[in-house]
Structure formats: structure tokens, C-alpha cells
PDB file of C-alpha atoms in Angstrom:
ATOM      1  CA  MET E 275      54.249  31.157 -21.526  1.00  0.00           C
ATOM      2  CA  LEU E 276      51.847  29.919 -18.691  1.00  0.00           C
ATOM      3  CA  LEU E 277      49.499  32.537 -18.028  1.00  0.00           C
ATOM      4  CA  GLU E 278      48.469  35.182 -20.305  1.00  0.00           C
ATOM      5  CA  LEU E 279      45.894  37.826 -19.747  1.00  0.00           C
ATOM      6  CA  LYS E 280      45.213  40.443 -22.379  1.00  0.00           C
ATOM      7  CA  ASP E 281      43.066  43.755 -22.219  1.00  0.00           C
ATOM      8  CA  ILE E 282      40.944  42.198 -19.370  1.00  0.00           C
ATOM      9  CA  ASN E 283      38.208  44.883 -18.332  1.00  0.00           C
ATOM     10  CA  LYS E 284      35.922  43.803 -15.388  1.00  0.00           C
ATOM     11  CA  SER E 285      32.972  45.603 -13.883  1.00  0.00           C
ATOM     12  CA  TYR E 286      30.418  45.154 -11.926  1.00  0.00           C
ATOM     13  CA  PHE E 287      27.059  46.637 -11.622  1.00  0.00           C
ATOM     14  CA  GLN E 288      24.573  48.407  -9.283  1.00  0.00           C
ATOM     15  CA  GLY E 289      21.405  48.630 -10.880  1.00  0.00           C
ATOM     16  CA  LYS E 290      22.131  50.799 -14.416  1.00  0.00           C
ATOM     17  CA  GLN E 291      25.505  51.951 -13.317  1.00  0.00           C
ATOM     18  CA  GLU E 292      28.675  50.476 -13.972  1.00  0.00           C
ATOM     19  CA  MET E 293      31.673  49.906 -11.118  1.00  0.00           C
ATOM     20  CA  PRO E 294      34.944  49.149 -13.221  1.00  0.00           C
ATOM     21  CA  VAL E 295      37.353  47.432 -11.352  1.00  0.00           C
ATOM     22  CA  LEU E 296      40.011  46.107 -13.714  1.00  0.00           C
ATOM     23  CA  LYS E 297      40.872  48.274 -16.805  1.00  0.00           C
ATOM     24  CA  ASN E 298      42.404  46.727 -20.163  1.00  0.00           C
ATOM     25  CA  VAL E 299      44.999  44.918 -17.618  1.00  0.00           C
ATOM     26  CA  ASN E 300      47.675  42.678 -19.248  1.00  0.00           C
ATOM     27  CA  PHE E 301      49.388  40.033 -17.145  1.00  0.00           C
ATOM     28  CA  SER E 302      51.680  37.386 -17.560  1.00  0.00           C
ATOM     29  CA  VAL E 303      53.406  33.970 -15.820  1.00  0.00           C
ATOM     30  CA  GLU E 304      56.226  31.858 -16.777  1.00  0.00           C
ATOM     31  CA  GLU E 305      56.315  28.402 -15.747  1.00  0.00           C
ATOM     32  CA  GLY E 306      57.975  28.184 -12.433  1.00  0.00           C
ATOM     33  CA  GLU E 307      57.535  31.929 -11.501  1.00  0.00           C
ATOM     34  CA  TYR E 308      56.784  33.136  -8.462  1.00  0.00           C
ATOM     35  CA  VAL E 309      54.243  36.203  -8.451  1.00  0.00           C
ATOM     36  CA  ALA E 310      52.950  38.216  -5.489  1.00  0.00           C
ATOM     37  CA  ILE E 311      50.258  40.803  -5.987  1.00  0.00           C
ATOM     38  CA  MET E 312      49.706  43.603  -3.572  1.00  0.00           C
ATOM     39  CA  GLY E 313      47.114  46.441  -3.103  1.00  0.00           C
ATOM     40  CA  PRO E 314      44.716  47.549  -0.315  1.00  0.00           C
ATOM     41  CA  SER E 315      41.052  45.764  -0.063  1.00  0.00           C
ATOM     42  CA  GLY E 316      39.015  46.473  -2.690  1.00  0.00           C
ATOM     43  CA  SER E 317      42.030  47.695  -5.089  1.00  0.00           C
ATOM     44  CA  GLY E 318      41.217  44.377  -7.483  1.00  0.00           C
ATOM     45  CA  LYS E 319      43.783  42.161  -6.875  1.00  0.00           C
ATOM     46  CA  SER E 320      41.362  39.270  -5.845  1.00  0.00           C
ATOM     47  CA  THR E 321      39.002  39.824  -8.493  1.00  0.00           C
ATOM     48  CA  LEU E 322      42.133  39.524 -10.922  1.00  0.00           C
ATOM     49  CA  LEU E 323      42.941  36.480  -9.206  1.00  0.00           C
ATOM     50  CA  ASN E 324      38.786  35.028  -9.233  1.00  0.00           C
ATOM     51  CA  VAL E 325      39.344  35.873 -13.424  1.00  0.00           C
ATOM     52  CA  VAL E 326      42.272  34.162 -13.744  1.00  0.00           C
ATOM     53  CA  SER E 327      40.584  30.699 -11.541  1.00  0.00           C
ATOM     54  CA  THR E 328      37.520  31.011 -13.618  1.00  0.00           C
ATOM     55  CA  ILE E 329      35.098  31.956 -10.594  1.00  0.00           C
ATOM     56  CA  ASP E 330      34.663  35.021 -12.156  1.00  0.00           C
ATOM     57  CA  HIS E 331      34.064  36.087 -16.070  1.00  0.00           C
ATOM     58  CA  PRO E 332      36.137  39.224 -17.471  1.00  0.00           C
ATOM     59  CA  THR E 333      33.642  41.853 -18.882  1.00  0.00           C
ATOM     60  CA  SER E 334      36.037  41.550 -21.683  1.00  0.00           C
ATOM     61  CA  GLY E 335      39.411  40.146 -23.110  1.00  0.00           C
ATOM     62  CA  ASN E 336      41.264  36.791 -23.212  1.00  0.00           C
ATOM     63  CA  VAL E 337      42.784  34.714 -20.342  1.00  0.00           C
ATOM     64  CA  SER E 338      45.102  32.049 -21.410  1.00  0.00           C
ATOM     65  CA  ILE E 339      46.266  28.933 -19.257  1.00  0.00           C
ATOM     66  CA  ASP E 340      48.825  26.773 -20.593  1.00  0.00           C
ATOM     67  CA  GLY E 341      47.218  27.580 -23.991  1.00  0.00           C
ATOM     68  CA  GLN E 342      43.834  27.166 -23.455  1.00  0.00           C
ATOM     69  CA  ASP E 343      41.111  29.423 -22.717  1.00  0.00           C
ATOM     70  CA  PRO E 344      38.821  28.418 -19.881  1.00  0.00           C
ATOM     71  CA  HIS E 345      36.362  30.841 -20.242  1.00  0.00           C
ATOM     72  CA  LYS E 346      35.503  29.316 -23.252  1.00  0.00           C
ATOM     73  CA  MET E 347      35.153  26.361 -22.246  1.00  0.00           C
ATOM     74  CA  ASN E 348      31.810  24.157 -21.368  1.00  0.00           C
ATOM     75  CA  ASP E 349      30.954  23.115 -17.534  1.00  0.00           C
ATOM     76  CA  ASP E 350      32.448  19.490 -17.955  1.00  0.00           C
ATOM     77  CA  GLU E 351      35.255  20.877 -19.493  1.00  0.00           C
ATOM     78  CA  LEU E 352      35.797  23.610 -16.942  1.00  0.00           C
ATOM     79  CA  ALA E 353      35.490  21.109 -13.940  1.00  0.00           C
ATOM     80  CA  HIS E 354      38.134  18.811 -15.169  1.00  0.00           C
ATOM     81  CA  PHE E 355      40.587  21.907 -16.169  1.00  0.00           C
ATOM     82  CA  ARG E 356      40.511  23.273 -12.737  1.00  0.00           C
ATOM     83  CA  ARG E 357      40.703  20.103 -11.074  1.00  0.00           C
ATOM     84  CA  SER E 358      43.778  19.144 -13.240  1.00  0.00           C
ATOM     85  CA  THR E 359      45.436  22.681 -14.170  1.00  0.00           C
ATOM     86  CA  LEU E 360      44.423  24.823 -10.989  1.00  0.00           C
ATOM     87  CA  GLY E 361      45.159  24.581  -7.451  1.00  0.00           C
ATOM     88  CA  PHE E 362      43.376  27.153  -4.936  1.00  0.00           C
ATOM     89  CA  VAL E 363      44.842  27.917  -1.464  1.00  0.00           C
ATOM     90  CA  PHE E 364      42.222  30.348   0.546  1.00  0.00           C
ATOM     91  CA  GLN E 365      42.692  33.218   3.608  1.00  0.00           C
ATOM     92  CA  ASP E 366      40.252  31.129   5.226  1.00  0.00           C
ATOM     93  CA  PHE E 367      41.212  27.657   4.391  1.00  0.00           C
ATOM     94  CA  ASN E 368      37.931  26.581   3.107  1.00  0.00           C
ATOM     95  CA  LEU E 369      38.327  22.630   4.493  1.00  0.00           C
ATOM     96  CA  ILE E 370      35.769  20.334   5.215  1.00  0.00           C
ATOM     97  CA  HIS E 371      35.313  20.374   8.602  1.00  0.00           C
ATOM     98  CA  THR E 372      33.792  16.843   8.728  1.00  0.00           C
ATOM     99  CA  LEU E 373      36.545  15.330   7.525  1.00  0.00           C
ATOM    100  CA  THR E 374      39.869  14.532   8.219  1.00  0.00           C
ATOM    101  CA  VAL E 375      42.965  16.312   7.306  1.00  0.00           C
ATOM    102  CA  GLY E 376      44.041  12.941   4.825  1.00  0.00           C
ATOM    103  CA  GLU E 377      40.503  13.249   3.520  1.00  0.00           C
ATOM    104  CA  ASN E 378      40.668  16.913   2.921  1.00  0.00           C
ATOM    105  CA  ILE E 379      44.123  16.652   0.836  1.00  0.00           C
ATOM    106  CA  ILE E 380      42.908  13.549  -1.087  1.00  0.00           C
ATOM    107  CA  LEU E 381      39.176  15.344  -2.060  1.00  0.00           C
ATOM    108  CA  PRO E 382      40.268  16.454  -5.678  1.00  0.00           C
ATOM    109  CA  LEU E 383      42.184  13.240  -6.381  1.00  0.00           C
ATOM    110  CA  THR E 384      38.671  11.548  -5.649  1.00  0.00           C
ATOM    111  CA  LEU E 385      36.608  13.542  -7.617  1.00  0.00           C
ATOM    112  CA  GLU E 386      39.346  12.925 -10.616  1.00  0.00           C
ATOM    113  CA  GLY E 387      38.640   9.326 -10.608  1.00  0.00           C
ATOM    114  CA  ILE E 388      42.431   8.932  -9.375  1.00  0.00           C
ATOM    115  CA  HIS E 389      42.808   5.313  -8.679  1.00  0.00           C
ATOM    116  CA  VAL E 390      43.484   4.192  -4.392  1.00  0.00           C
ATOM    117  CA  PRO E 391      47.493   3.368  -4.584  1.00  0.00           C
ATOM    118  CA  GLU E 392      48.072   6.372  -6.485  1.00  0.00           C
ATOM    119  CA  ILE E 393      45.856   8.524  -4.007  1.00  0.00           C
ATOM    120  CA  LYS E 394      47.660   7.186  -1.143  1.00  0.00           C
ATOM    121  CA  LYS E 395      51.023   7.492  -2.705  1.00  0.00           C
ATOM    122  CA  ARG E 396      50.275  11.402  -3.500  1.00  0.00           C
ATOM    123  CA  THR E 397      48.728  11.893  -0.023  1.00  0.00           C
ATOM    124  CA  GLU E 398      51.573  10.656   1.824  1.00  0.00           C
ATOM    125  CA  GLU E 399      54.219  12.854  -0.530  1.00  0.00           C
ATOM    126  CA  VAL E 400      52.332  15.937  -0.101  1.00  0.00           C
ATOM    127  CA  ALA E 401      51.887  15.336   3.334  1.00  0.00           C
ATOM    128  CA  LYS E 402      55.548  14.854   4.115  1.00  0.00           C
ATOM    129  CA  MET E 403      56.521  17.591   2.260  1.00  0.00           C
ATOM    130  CA  LEU E 404      54.599  20.178   4.573  1.00  0.00           C
ATOM    131  CA  GLY E 405      55.294  18.362   7.411  1.00  0.00           C
ATOM    132  CA  ILE E 406      51.588  17.521   8.219  1.00  0.00           C
ATOM    133  CA  GLU E 407      51.884  13.781   8.031  1.00  0.00           C
ATOM    134  CA  GLN E 408      51.071  13.055  11.555  1.00  0.00           C
ATOM    135  CA  LEU E 409      47.822  14.423  11.215  1.00  0.00           C
ATOM    136  CA  LEU E 410      46.162  13.019   8.969  1.00  0.00           C
ATOM    137  CA  SER E 411      43.861  11.153  10.804  1.00  0.00           C
ATOM    138  CA  LYS E 412      42.888  14.094  12.912  1.00  0.00           C
ATOM    139  CA  ARG E 413      39.770  16.473  12.179  1.00  0.00           C
ATOM    140  CA  THR E 414      40.416  19.413  11.309  1.00  0.00           C
ATOM    141  CA  PHE E 415      38.787  21.455  14.354  1.00  0.00           C
ATOM    142  CA  GLU E 416      41.588  19.727  16.364  1.00  0.00           C
ATOM    143  CA  ILE E 417      44.665  21.173  14.510  1.00  0.00           C
ATOM    144  CA  SER E 418      46.136  24.782  14.441  1.00  0.00           C
ATOM    145  CA  GLY E 419      45.524  27.384  11.963  1.00  0.00           C
ATOM    146  CA  GLY E 420      49.102  27.435  10.333  1.00  0.00           C
ATOM    147  CA  GLN E 421      48.367  23.313  10.228  1.00  0.00           C
ATOM    148  CA  ALA E 422      45.142  24.106   8.741  1.00  0.00           C
ATOM    149  CA  GLN E 423      46.547  26.085   5.844  1.00  0.00           C
ATOM    150  CA  ARG E 424      49.243  23.496   5.315  1.00  0.00           C
ATOM    151  CA  THR E 425      46.073  21.212   5.112  1.00  0.00           C
ATOM    152  CA  ALA E 426      44.581  23.445   2.195  1.00  0.00           C
ATOM    153  CA  VAL E 427      48.056  24.102   0.516  1.00  0.00           C
ATOM    154  CA  ALA E 428      48.566  20.434   0.528  1.00  0.00           C
ATOM    155  CA  ARG E 429      44.920  19.875  -1.037  1.00  0.00           C
ATOM    156  CA  ALA E 430      45.911  22.182  -3.837  1.00  0.00           C
ATOM    157  CA  VAL E 431      48.988  20.853  -4.750  1.00  0.00           C
ATOM    158  CA  VAL E 432      48.053  17.511  -4.255  1.00  0.00           C
ATOM    159  CA  THR E 433      46.770  16.899  -8.074  1.00  0.00           C
ATOM    160  CA  ASN E 434      50.484  18.395  -9.308  1.00  0.00           C
ATOM    161  CA  PRO E 435      48.604  21.493 -10.809  1.00  0.00           C
ATOM    162  CA  SER E 436      50.464  24.394 -13.552  1.00  0.00           C
ATOM    163  CA  LEU E 437      49.305  27.160 -11.915  1.00  0.00           C
ATOM    164  CA  LEU E 438      48.558  27.529  -7.941  1.00  0.00           C
ATOM    165  CA  LEU E 439      46.697  30.566  -6.951  1.00  0.00           C
ATOM    166  CA  ALA E 440      46.703  31.892  -3.168  1.00  0.00           C
ATOM    167  CA  ASP E 441      44.374  35.071  -1.916  1.00  0.00           C
ATOM    168  CA  GLU E 442      45.530  36.192   1.132  1.00  0.00           C
ATOM    169  CA  PRO E 443      46.922  32.595   2.307  1.00  0.00           C
ATOM    170  CA  THR E 444      48.733  34.065   5.176  1.00  0.00           C
ATOM    171  CA  GLY E 445      45.953  36.637   6.192  1.00  0.00           C
ATOM    172  CA  ASN E 446      44.705  34.649   8.965  1.00  0.00           C
ATOM    173  CA  LEU E 447      47.941  33.632  10.446  1.00  0.00           C
ATOM    174  CA  ASP E 448      51.105  35.047  12.769  1.00  0.00           C
ATOM    175  CA  VAL E 449      53.934  36.737  11.233  1.00  0.00           C
ATOM    176  CA  GLU E 450      56.137  33.408  11.824  1.00  0.00           C
ATOM    177  CA  THR E 451      53.508  30.978  10.440  1.00  0.00           C
ATOM    178  CA  GLY E 452      52.925  33.074   7.594  1.00  0.00           C
ATOM    179  CA  LYS E 453      56.553  33.179   6.668  1.00  0.00           C
ATOM    180  CA  ALA E 454      56.210  29.643   6.545  1.00  0.00           C
ATOM    181  CA  ILE E 455      53.580  29.425   4.303  1.00  0.00           C
ATOM    182  CA  VAL E 456      55.233  31.270   2.043  1.00  0.00           C
ATOM    183  CA  GLU E 457      58.569  29.685   2.037  1.00  0.00           C
ATOM    184  CA  LEU E 458      56.193  26.474   1.357  1.00  0.00           C
ATOM    185  CA  LEU E 459      54.706  28.301  -1.800  1.00  0.00           C
ATOM    186  CA  HIS E 460      58.240  28.948  -3.175  1.00  0.00           C
ATOM    187  CA  ASN E 461      59.471  25.497  -2.521  1.00  0.00           C
ATOM    188  CA  ILE E 462      56.342  24.318  -4.800  1.00  0.00           C
ATOM    189  CA  CYS E 463      57.482  26.353  -7.303  1.00  0.00           C
ATOM    190  CA  GLU E 464      60.913  24.936  -7.356  1.00  0.00           C
ATOM    191  CA  SER E 465      59.121  21.486  -8.225  1.00  0.00           C
ATOM    192  CA  GLY E 466      57.720  23.191 -11.108  1.00  0.00           C
ATOM    193  CA  SER E 467      54.171  25.070 -10.485  1.00  0.00           C
ATOM    194  CA  SER E 468      53.678  28.696 -10.712  1.00  0.00           C
ATOM    195  CA  VAL E 469      52.305  30.520  -7.993  1.00  0.00           C
ATOM    196  CA  VAL E 470      50.517  34.096  -8.049  1.00  0.00           C
ATOM    197  CA  MET E 471      49.786  35.086  -4.500  1.00  0.00           C
ATOM    198  CA  THR E 472      47.797  38.216  -3.479  1.00  0.00           C
ATOM    199  CA  THR E 473      48.759  39.945  -0.177  1.00  0.00           C
ATOM    200  CA  HIS E 474      48.757  43.118   1.467  1.00  0.00           C
ATOM    201  CA  ASN E 475      51.825  42.106   3.859  1.00  0.00           C
ATOM    202  CA  LEU E 476      54.849  44.339   2.572  1.00  0.00           C
ATOM    203  CA  GLN E 477      57.352  42.799   4.585  1.00  0.00           C
ATOM    204  CA  LEU E 478      56.927  39.298   3.269  1.00  0.00           C
ATOM    205  CA  LEU E 479      57.400  40.958  -0.609  1.00  0.00           C
ATOM    206  CA  LYS E 480      60.747  42.193   1.175  1.00  0.00           C
ATOM    207  CA  ASP E 481      61.830  39.195   2.197  1.00  0.00           C
ATOM    208  CA  TYR E 482      61.135  36.490  -0.594  1.00  0.00           C
ATOM    209  CA  PRO E 483      61.934  36.760  -4.044  1.00  0.00           C
ATOM    210  CA  GLY E 484      59.776  36.473  -6.596  1.00  0.00           C
ATOM    211  CA  ARG E 485      57.796  39.370  -9.182  1.00  0.00           C
ATOM    212  CA  VAL E 486      55.885  41.921  -7.357  1.00  0.00           C
ATOM    213  CA  TYR E 487      52.840  43.801  -9.058  1.00  0.00           C
ATOM    214  CA  ARG E 488      50.760  46.566  -7.392  1.00  0.00           C
ATOM    215  CA  CYS E 489      46.955  46.999  -8.138  1.00  0.00           C
ATOM    216  CA  ALA E 490      46.376  50.374  -8.203  1.00  0.00           C
ATOM    217  CA  ASP E 491      43.558  52.909 -10.340  1.00  0.00           C
ATOM    218  CA  HIS E 492      42.161  49.152 -12.123  1.00  0.00           C
ATOM    219  CA  GLN E 493      45.218  48.672 -13.365  1.00  0.00           C
ATOM    220  CA  ILE E 494      48.053  46.348 -12.488  1.00  0.00           C
ATOM    221  CA  VAL E 495      52.032  47.196 -12.612  1.00  0.00           C
ATOM    222  CA  ASP E 496      55.044  45.666 -12.049  1.00  0.00           C
ATOM    223  CA  VAL E 497      56.966  46.854  -8.824  1.00  0.00           C
ATOM    224  CA  THR E 498      59.692  44.412  -8.384  1.00  0.00           C
ATOM    225  CA  ASP E 499      62.460  46.502  -8.590  1.00  0.00           C
ATOM    226  CA  GLU E 500      60.837  48.426  -5.573  1.00  0.00           C
ATOM    227  CA  TYR E 501      60.540  46.080  -3.378  1.00  0.00           C
ATOM    228  CA  MET E 502      62.943  43.847  -4.089  1.00  0.00           C
ATOM    229  CA  PRO E 503      66.185  45.359  -5.800  1.00  0.00           C
ATOM    230  CA  ARG E 504      68.694  42.785  -4.427  1.00  0.00           C
ATOM    231  CA  GLN E 505      66.742  39.432  -4.018  1.00  0.00           C
ATOM    232  CA  ARG E 506      66.916  39.252  -7.868  1.00  0.00           C
ATOM    233  CA  THR E 507      70.661  38.703  -8.105  1.00  0.00           C
ATOM    234  CA  ILE E 508      71.770  36.407  -5.179  1.00  0.00           C
ATOM    235  CA  GLU E 509      70.836  33.062  -4.081  1.00  0.00           C
ATOM    236  CA  ILE E 510      68.743  31.848  -0.623  1.00  0.00           C
ATOM    237  CA  ASP E 511      68.083  28.407   0.439  1.00  0.00           C
ATOM    238  CA  LEU E 512      64.412  28.265   0.734  1.00  0.00           C
ATOM    239  CA  ASN E 513      64.379  25.183   2.743  1.00  0.00           C
ATOM    240  CA  ILE E 514      62.684  24.843   5.495  1.00  0.00           C
ATOM    241  CA  ASP E 515      62.260  23.032   9.052  1.00  0.00           C
ATOM    242  CA  ASN E 516      58.825  21.336   9.607  1.00  0.00           C
TER     243      ASN E 516
END
């Protein structure tokens, strides 16, 4: 099991008042699995992703990623673990606008001390896979929203992460571009990484296969059969045009 959450609780406090967000959540993801987590704003899906990503700490419970608990690591260990094991894709892209597309993509490799020839090789491979090889020298303010999200995905996967976390990655995109991004995430699963994506787009959940969970009442419930009763038994072509 790549990811396993056991009895996760998370609360925030306003003064002395406790505000629970997650209660006794148990959740797991296998290697190469695609998982979508749905729910309205405030349901706890982003908090769940923050706990998995180590951005936030659970109030109680255990997190295991690739057999390790990142919440028990020191700062240096955690920084290395994030760069080598986790990939992050955000709704607002979080690109550095003073850098080019290529410079944004190579940033995690540079921080990890990867040698220049290997950086060049990985960058070219991932840019070609995502259809942005002609954009590497452009500044991020010169490209479209869909191209910016592809750049963000490229930055996330260039380190070959075991687990890719995508928080509403289609939220700022039009419908067709959003579909293309989700197809890209599915293709990444084909290469061996696991993907956990939060979304409120119900149509995307019906169009693409995977496991689907709903966040509600501080819990997370498997609703795959409710949203995708047929896709689990058929094969589809996930190749997309750039």
C-alpha cells in the first residue's frame, strides 16, 4: 500500500472552541491508482490533502506514505521526502512568474542537486509528454491557463514522484482544457505514479475511471459505484492529442 491513513482526526480552534474537520478518517491508495475526492467547499477534502502532503499535521492518527510517516521526520528529512516522493499540482498553478516555463519545471530537480545532463533529459521528456516542449523559453505570463497547468503538472512529475497530489487542478480552466488535464493525470498513473485529486466537477468523475470518494460530515466515503458503475469493467484509450 503506497498511502495509508489510520484514524485521522483534524480540528482547528477559534479561541477555545474546537472546530472538527476530519473525524476518524481511514483511507488508502495503492501504487498506480487514480483516486478522486469530491465534496463542496468546506467539506474537508483540501484539509485531507494537506494532511497527506504534510502541509498540515493531523490532530491525531497515523499517516504512512511508502512505508514512512513523514509527520515524524525532522525538517531536513521532510524536505527531501517531499521533493523525492510527492508531487503537487494546485488550482492556481503556483508558478514563479519571473522564471521561464523550463526554469519552473527544473526547480525541484535543482533543489535536489540533480546533475545538469539529467535535468536536461528529464525536462525534455516531461515537456514532450505534456505537449509544452515549444514553450520552455517563454515566461509564464505569456502562456494560456491550460499551458500553465500543464507546466505545473510537468514540475510535479519531473521528479518521478510515487504520489501526485492535485488540489482542484481544473478549477480555473475551461471544460475542454480541464478534461485534457485529467486525461494527463490518468496517463501519469499509467507510468506508475499514484494520483489523488480533489474536485467538485461531477462530470469529470463520470467521464474518467478511478476510485471516487465523497467528503461529508467530517468523513470520507467510497462512492465509486455511484458515480462510475460501468467504467470499472471496460477499457478506454487515454491517449490524448497535444
